[in-house]
Coordinates of C-alpha atoms and ligand atoms in Angstrom, one line a residue:
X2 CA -28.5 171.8 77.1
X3 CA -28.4 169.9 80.6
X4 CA -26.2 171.4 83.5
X5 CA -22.7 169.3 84.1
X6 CA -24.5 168.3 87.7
X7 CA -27.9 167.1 86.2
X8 CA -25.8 165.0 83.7
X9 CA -23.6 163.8 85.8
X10 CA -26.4 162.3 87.8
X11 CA -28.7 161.3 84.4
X12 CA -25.8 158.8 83.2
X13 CA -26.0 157.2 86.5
X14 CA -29.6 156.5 85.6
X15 CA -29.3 155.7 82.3
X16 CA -26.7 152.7 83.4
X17 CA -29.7 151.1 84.8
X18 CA -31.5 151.4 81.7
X19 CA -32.6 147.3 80.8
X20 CA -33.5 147.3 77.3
X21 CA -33.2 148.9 74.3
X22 CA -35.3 152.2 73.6
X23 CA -36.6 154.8 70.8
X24 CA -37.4 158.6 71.2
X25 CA -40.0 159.8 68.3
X26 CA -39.6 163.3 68.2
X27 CA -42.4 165.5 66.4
X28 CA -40.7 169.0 65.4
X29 CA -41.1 171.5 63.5
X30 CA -38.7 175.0 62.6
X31 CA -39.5 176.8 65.8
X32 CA -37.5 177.4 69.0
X33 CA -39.1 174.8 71.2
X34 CA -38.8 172.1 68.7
X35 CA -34.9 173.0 68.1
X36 CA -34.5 172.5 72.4
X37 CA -36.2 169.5 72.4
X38 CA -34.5 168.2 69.4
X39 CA -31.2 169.2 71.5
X40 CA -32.5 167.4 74.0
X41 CA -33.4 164.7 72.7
X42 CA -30.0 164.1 71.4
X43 CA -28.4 164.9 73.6
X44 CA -30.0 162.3 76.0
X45 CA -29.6 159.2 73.4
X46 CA -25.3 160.2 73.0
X47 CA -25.4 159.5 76.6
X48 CA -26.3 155.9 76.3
X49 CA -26.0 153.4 73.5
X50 CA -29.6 151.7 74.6
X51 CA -31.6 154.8 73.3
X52 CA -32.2 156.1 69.4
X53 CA -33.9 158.9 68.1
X54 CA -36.3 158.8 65.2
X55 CA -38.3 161.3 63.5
X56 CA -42.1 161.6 63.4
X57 CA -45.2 163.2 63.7
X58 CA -47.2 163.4 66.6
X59 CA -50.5 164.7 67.4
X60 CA -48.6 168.0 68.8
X61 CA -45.7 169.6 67.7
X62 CA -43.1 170.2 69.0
X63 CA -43.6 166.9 71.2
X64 CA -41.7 163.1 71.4
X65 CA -42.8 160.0 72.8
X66 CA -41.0 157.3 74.6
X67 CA -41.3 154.1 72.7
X68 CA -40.1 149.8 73.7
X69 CA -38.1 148.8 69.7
X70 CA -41.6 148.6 67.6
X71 CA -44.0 149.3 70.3
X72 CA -45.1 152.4 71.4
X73 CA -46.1 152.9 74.6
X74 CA -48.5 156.1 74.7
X75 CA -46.4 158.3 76.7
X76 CA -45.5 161.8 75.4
X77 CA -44.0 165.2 76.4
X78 CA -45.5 168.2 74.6
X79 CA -42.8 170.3 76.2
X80 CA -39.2 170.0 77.3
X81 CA -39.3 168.2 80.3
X82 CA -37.3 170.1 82.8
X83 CA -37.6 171.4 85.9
X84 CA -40.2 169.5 88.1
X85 CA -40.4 167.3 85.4
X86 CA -37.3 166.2 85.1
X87 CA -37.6 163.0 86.9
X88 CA -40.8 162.5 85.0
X89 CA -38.5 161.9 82.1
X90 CA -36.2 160.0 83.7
X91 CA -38.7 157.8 85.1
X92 CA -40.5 157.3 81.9
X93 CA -37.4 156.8 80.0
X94 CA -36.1 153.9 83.1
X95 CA -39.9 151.9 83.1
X96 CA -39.9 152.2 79.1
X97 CA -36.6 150.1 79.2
X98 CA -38.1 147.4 81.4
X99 CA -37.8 148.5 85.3
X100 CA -40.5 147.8 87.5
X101 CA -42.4 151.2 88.6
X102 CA -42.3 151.5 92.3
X103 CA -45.7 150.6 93.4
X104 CA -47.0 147.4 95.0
X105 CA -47.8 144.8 93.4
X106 CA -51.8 144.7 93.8
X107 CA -51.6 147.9 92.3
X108 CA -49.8 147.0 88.7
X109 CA -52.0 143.9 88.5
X110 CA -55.2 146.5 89.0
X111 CA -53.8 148.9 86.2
X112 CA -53.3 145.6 83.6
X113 CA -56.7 144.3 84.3
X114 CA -58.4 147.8 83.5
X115 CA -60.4 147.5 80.1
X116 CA -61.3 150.1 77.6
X117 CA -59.8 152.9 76.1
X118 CA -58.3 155.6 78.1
X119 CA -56.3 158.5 76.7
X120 CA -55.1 160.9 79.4
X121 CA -53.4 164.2 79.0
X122 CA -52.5 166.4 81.4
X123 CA -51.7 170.2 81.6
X124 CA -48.7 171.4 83.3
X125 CA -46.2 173.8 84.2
X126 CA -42.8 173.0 84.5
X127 CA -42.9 175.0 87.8
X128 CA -46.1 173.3 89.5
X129 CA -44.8 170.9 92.6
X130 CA -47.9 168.9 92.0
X131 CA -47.9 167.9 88.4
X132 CA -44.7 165.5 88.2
X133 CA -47.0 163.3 91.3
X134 CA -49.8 163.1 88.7
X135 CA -47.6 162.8 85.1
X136 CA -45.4 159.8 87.1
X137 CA -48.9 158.1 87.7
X138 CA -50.0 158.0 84.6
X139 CA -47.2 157.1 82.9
X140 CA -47.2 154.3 85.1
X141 CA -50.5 153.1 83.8
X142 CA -49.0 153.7 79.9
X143 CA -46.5 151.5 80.6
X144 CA -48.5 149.0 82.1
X145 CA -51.2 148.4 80.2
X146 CA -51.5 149.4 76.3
X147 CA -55.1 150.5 76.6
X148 CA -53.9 153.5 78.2
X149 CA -52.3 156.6 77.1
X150 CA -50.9 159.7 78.7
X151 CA -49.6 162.9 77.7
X152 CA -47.8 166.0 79.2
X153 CA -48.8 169.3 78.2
X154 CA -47.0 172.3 78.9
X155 CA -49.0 174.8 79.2
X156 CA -47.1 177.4 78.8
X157 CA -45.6 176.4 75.1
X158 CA -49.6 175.2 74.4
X159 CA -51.0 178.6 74.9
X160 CA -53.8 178.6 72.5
X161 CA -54.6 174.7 73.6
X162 CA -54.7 175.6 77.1
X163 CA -56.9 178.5 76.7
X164 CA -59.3 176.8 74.2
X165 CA -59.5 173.8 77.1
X166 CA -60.6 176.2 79.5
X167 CA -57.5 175.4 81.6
X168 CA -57.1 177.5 85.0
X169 CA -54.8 175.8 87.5
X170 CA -52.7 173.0 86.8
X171 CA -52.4 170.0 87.3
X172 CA -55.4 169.4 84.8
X173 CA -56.3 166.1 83.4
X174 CA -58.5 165.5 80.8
X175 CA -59.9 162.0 79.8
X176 CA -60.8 160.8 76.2
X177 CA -60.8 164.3 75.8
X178 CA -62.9 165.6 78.5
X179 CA -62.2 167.2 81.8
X180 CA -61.3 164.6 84.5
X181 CA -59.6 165.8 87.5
X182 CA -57.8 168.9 88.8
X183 CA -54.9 168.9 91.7
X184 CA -52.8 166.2 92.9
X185 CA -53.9 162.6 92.3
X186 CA -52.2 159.4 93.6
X187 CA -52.5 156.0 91.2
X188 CA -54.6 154.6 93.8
X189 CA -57.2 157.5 93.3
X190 CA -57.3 157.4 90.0
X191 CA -58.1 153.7 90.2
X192 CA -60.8 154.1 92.1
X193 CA -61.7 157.0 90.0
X194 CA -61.6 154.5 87.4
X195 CA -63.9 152.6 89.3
X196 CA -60.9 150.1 89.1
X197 CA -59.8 149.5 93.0
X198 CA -61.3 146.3 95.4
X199 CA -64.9 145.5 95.4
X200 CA -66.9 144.2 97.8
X201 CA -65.6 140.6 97.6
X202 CA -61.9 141.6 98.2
X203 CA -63.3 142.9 102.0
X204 CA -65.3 139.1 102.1
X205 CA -62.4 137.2 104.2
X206 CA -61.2 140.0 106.9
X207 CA -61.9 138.5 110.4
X208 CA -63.4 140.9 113.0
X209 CA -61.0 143.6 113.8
X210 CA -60.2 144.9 117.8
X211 CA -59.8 148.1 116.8
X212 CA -61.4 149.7 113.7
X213 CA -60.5 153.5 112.9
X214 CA -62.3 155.3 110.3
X215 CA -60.2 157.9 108.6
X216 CA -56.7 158.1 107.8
X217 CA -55.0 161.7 108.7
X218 CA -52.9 162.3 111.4
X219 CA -55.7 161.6 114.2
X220 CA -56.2 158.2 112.9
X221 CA -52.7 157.5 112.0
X222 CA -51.5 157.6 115.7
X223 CA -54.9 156.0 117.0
X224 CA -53.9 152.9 115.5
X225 CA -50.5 153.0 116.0
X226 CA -51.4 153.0 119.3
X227 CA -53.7 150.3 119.2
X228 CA -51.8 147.9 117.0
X229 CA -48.6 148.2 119.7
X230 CA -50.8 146.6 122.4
X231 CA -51.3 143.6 120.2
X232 CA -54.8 143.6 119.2
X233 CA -55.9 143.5 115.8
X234 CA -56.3 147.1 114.1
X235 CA -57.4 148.2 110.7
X236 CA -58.4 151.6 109.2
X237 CA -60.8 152.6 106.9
X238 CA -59.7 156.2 105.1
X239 CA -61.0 157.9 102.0
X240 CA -57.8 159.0 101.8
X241 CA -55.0 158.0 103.5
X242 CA -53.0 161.5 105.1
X243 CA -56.1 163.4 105.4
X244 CA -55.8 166.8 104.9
X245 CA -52.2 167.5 105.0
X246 CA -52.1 166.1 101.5
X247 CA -53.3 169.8 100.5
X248 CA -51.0 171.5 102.0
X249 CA -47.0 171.8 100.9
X250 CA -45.3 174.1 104.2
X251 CA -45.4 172.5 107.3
X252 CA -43.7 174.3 110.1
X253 CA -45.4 173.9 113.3
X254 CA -45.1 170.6 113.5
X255 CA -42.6 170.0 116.9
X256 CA -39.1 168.4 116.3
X257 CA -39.2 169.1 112.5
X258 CA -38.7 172.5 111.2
X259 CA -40.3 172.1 108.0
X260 CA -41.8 169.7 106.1
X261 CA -44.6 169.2 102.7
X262 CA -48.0 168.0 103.5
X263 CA -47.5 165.1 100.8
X264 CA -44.0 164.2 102.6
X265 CA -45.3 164.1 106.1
X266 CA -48.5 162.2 104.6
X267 CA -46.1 159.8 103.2
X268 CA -43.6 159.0 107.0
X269 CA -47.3 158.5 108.3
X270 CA -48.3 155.9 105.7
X271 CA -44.2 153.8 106.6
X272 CA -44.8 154.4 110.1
X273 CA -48.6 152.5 109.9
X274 CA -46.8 150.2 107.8
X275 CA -44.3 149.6 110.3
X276 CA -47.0 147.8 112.3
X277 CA -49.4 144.8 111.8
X278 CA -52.0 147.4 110.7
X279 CA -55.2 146.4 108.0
X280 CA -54.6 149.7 106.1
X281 CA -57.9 150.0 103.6
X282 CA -57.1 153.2 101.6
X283 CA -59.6 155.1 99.1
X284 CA -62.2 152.8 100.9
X285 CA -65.4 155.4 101.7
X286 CA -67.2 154.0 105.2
X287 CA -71.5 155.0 104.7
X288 CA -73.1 153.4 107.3
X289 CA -72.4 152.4 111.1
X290 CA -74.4 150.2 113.1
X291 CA -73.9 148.1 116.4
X292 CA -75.1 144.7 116.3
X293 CA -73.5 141.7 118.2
X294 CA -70.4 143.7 117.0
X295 CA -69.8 147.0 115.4
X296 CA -70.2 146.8 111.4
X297 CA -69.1 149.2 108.9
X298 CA -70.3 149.5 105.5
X299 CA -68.3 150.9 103.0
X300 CA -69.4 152.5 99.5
X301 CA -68.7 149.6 97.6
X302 CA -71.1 147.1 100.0
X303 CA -68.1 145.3 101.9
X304 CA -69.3 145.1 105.7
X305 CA -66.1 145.1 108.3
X306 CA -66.4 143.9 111.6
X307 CA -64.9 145.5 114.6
X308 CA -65.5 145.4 118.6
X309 CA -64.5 149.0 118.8
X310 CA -64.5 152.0 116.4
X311 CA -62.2 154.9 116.4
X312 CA -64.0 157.8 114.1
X313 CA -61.3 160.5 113.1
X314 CA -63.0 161.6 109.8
X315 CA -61.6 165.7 110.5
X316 CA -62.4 167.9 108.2
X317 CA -63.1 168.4 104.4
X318 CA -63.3 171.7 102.5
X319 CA -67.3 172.0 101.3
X320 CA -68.4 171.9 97.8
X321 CA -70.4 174.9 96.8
X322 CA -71.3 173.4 93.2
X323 CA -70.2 176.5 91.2
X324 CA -69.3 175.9 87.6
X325 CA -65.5 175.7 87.2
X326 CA -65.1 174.7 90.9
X327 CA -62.9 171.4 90.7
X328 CA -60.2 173.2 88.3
X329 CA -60.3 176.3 90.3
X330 CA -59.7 174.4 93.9
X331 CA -56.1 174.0 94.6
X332 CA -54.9 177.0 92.9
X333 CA -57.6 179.5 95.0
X334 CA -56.7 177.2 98.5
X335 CA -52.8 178.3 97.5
X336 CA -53.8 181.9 96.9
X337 CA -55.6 182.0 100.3
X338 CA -52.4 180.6 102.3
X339 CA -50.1 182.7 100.4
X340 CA -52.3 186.0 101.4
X341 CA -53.1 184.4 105.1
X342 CA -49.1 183.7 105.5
X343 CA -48.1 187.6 104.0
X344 CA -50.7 189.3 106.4
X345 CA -49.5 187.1 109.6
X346 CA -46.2 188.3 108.9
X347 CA -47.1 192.3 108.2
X348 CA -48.8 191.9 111.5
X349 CA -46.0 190.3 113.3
X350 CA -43.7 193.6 112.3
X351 CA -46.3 196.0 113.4
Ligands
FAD13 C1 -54.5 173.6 103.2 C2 -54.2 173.1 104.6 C3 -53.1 173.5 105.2 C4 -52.9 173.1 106.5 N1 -51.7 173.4 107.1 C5 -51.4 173.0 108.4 C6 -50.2 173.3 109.0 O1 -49.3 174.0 108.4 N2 -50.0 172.9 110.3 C7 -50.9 172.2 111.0 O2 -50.7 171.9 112.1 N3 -52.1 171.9 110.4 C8 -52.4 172.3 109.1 N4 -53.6 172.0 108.6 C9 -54.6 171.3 109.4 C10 -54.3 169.8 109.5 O3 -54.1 169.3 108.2 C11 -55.4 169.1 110.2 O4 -55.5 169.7 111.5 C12 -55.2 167.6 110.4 O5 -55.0 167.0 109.1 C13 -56.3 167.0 111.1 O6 -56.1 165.6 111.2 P1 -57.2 164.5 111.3 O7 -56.6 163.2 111.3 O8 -58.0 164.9 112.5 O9 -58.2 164.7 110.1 P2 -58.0 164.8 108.6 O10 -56.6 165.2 108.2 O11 -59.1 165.6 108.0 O12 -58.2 163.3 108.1 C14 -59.5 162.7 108.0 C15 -59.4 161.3 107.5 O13 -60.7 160.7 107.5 C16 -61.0 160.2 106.2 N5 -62.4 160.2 106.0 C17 -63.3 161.2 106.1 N6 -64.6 160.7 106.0 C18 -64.4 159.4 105.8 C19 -65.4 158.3 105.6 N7 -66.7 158.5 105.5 N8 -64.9 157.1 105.4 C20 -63.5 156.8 105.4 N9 -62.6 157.8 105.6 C21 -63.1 159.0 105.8 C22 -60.3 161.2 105.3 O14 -60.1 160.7 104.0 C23 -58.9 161.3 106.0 O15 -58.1 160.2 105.8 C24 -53.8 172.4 107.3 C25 -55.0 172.0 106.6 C26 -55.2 172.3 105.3 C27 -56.5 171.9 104.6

């Protein structure tokens, strides 16, 4: 079922597999089940770590990746190809025992969360978006016990997707409900949690030099700038990239051709990081006031100190409360580009 290249370059991953793990395939007589099945088995000849054991899941055709007598909460509802491929391999990599690549602060967050959370999110196997969102929240599966996560494609879960109301993907629905729609780091869905720092983490930051509130480009080089001269810079986004994170095609941006929104986000975060920079991301600033020194107030009551601001907030697209708004977003906002982009170019040949 795999191409000879993808192989070739899935038993290089599956080397790094640590310890032992079981597949727990739900299937039934149809097509999908009989690929996944293939799959499936043809995944665990590859390496001597993995088996494959039959069951029934709360979808079929579906599997889940399981540690030997524990399972973890992950499963595909679909054949994992395309996009989310490496979703897969991932899941099948932190299953066996590799560390996720996320910081530190970040898995200790996701272990303490409490509760019962059972994600599941739709997706197509084409959507650029989804694998971001899947790879996060398998993360948290892995982590911590409490959590779940599932991948449904939509397109072999017709009838489910429909029923659900599901209009753009990626959708996530919590404990059964809908939760969020669009691209969603970890981090955000911390917070979303209601999971990331409080107040108290903020308590020990000395007064900063520079302070910049927002995190996009703008803000990006302001402290850059800043932190080079030696004085002590933080920032303060709600979001650290700023708008380009909604945006994939970048091409006007001089000395690279072409480049994603997410991926240009992402040189800007390394490039802050580069420097001794106080980077304070999903962190919502509320109020500003100048007393002996400039204080900012964030939305979860921390007060920072600076002796200068820097406010680069830009832009935001404005809510206009209709129902079915958050699940309609991103696919509209691609729609509009993709007709802005098509009459440019009609224009340009006139
Ligand atoms: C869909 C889309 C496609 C685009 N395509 C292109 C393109 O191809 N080429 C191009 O040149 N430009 C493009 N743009 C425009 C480009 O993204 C913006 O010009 C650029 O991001 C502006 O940078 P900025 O840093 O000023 O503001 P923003 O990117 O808007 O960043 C603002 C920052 O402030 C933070 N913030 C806001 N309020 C608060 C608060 N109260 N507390 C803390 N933080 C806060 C935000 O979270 C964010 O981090 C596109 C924009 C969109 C939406």
């Amino acid at each position: 079922m795999l191409e000879k290249d993808i192989k070739a370059q899935l038993n290089q991953y599956l080397e790094l597999l640590e310890n032992d793990i079981v597949l727990k395939v739900s299937a039934g007589e149809d097509k999908v089940s009989n690929d996944i099945l293939d799959l499936i088995n043809e995944i665990a000849s590859m390496s001597t770590k993995i088996s494959v054991e039959e069951t029934k899941l709360e979808r079929t055709p579906s599997f889940s990746v399981n540690r030997v007598g524990e399972d973890t909460g992950i499963v595909f509802a679909g054949i994992p190809l395309g996009h989310e491929f490496t979703s897969l391999v991932l899941a099948l990599l932190q299953v066996s025992g590799r560390a996720p690549k996320v910081d530190q602060s970040i898995i200790d967050q996701v272990k303490n969360i409490s509760g019962e959370y059972h994600f599941e999110t739709f997706v197509s196997l084409s959507c650029h978006n989804c694998p971001d969102v899947v790879q996060a929240l398998n993360i948290m599966s892995v982590l911590n016990p409490n959590i779940t996560h599932t991948m449904i494609d939509g397109a072999i879960n017709r009838d489910e997707a429909e029923r659900r109301n599901v209009r753009a993907v990626p959708a996530v629905f919590l404990n059964g409900e809908f939760w969020n729609g669009g691209r969603i780091t970890i981090q955000e869905i911390l917070a979303k949690l209601g999971e990331g720092p409080k107040a108290e983490d903020f308590a020990d930051r000395d007064p900063y030099d520079v302070l910049v509130v927002g995190g996009g480009p703008a803000g990006s080089s302001a402290a850059i700038y800043a932190a080079r001269k030696g004085i002590r810079t933080g920032i303060v986004a709600e979001r650290f990239g700023g708008q380009i994170m909604d945006t994939l095609s970048i091409e006007n941006f001089i000395s690279v051709k072409a480049t994603e929104g997410p991926k240009l986000a992402q040189a800007l975060e390394e490039h802050v990081k580069d420097y001794n920079i106080d980077v304070m991301d999903l962190q919502r600033a509320k109020r500003l006031e100048k007393n002996e020194l400039f204080e900012i107030e964030l939305e979860n009551g921390a007060v920072l100190k600076s002796k200068s601001i820097i406010i680069s907030t830009g832009a935001r697209w404005r809510n206009v409360n209709v129902p079915g708004e958050e699940e309609f977003k991103i696919k509209v906002l691609h729609i509009v580009l993709i007709v802005m982009v098509r009459y440019m170019k009609v224009r340009m040949l006139r």
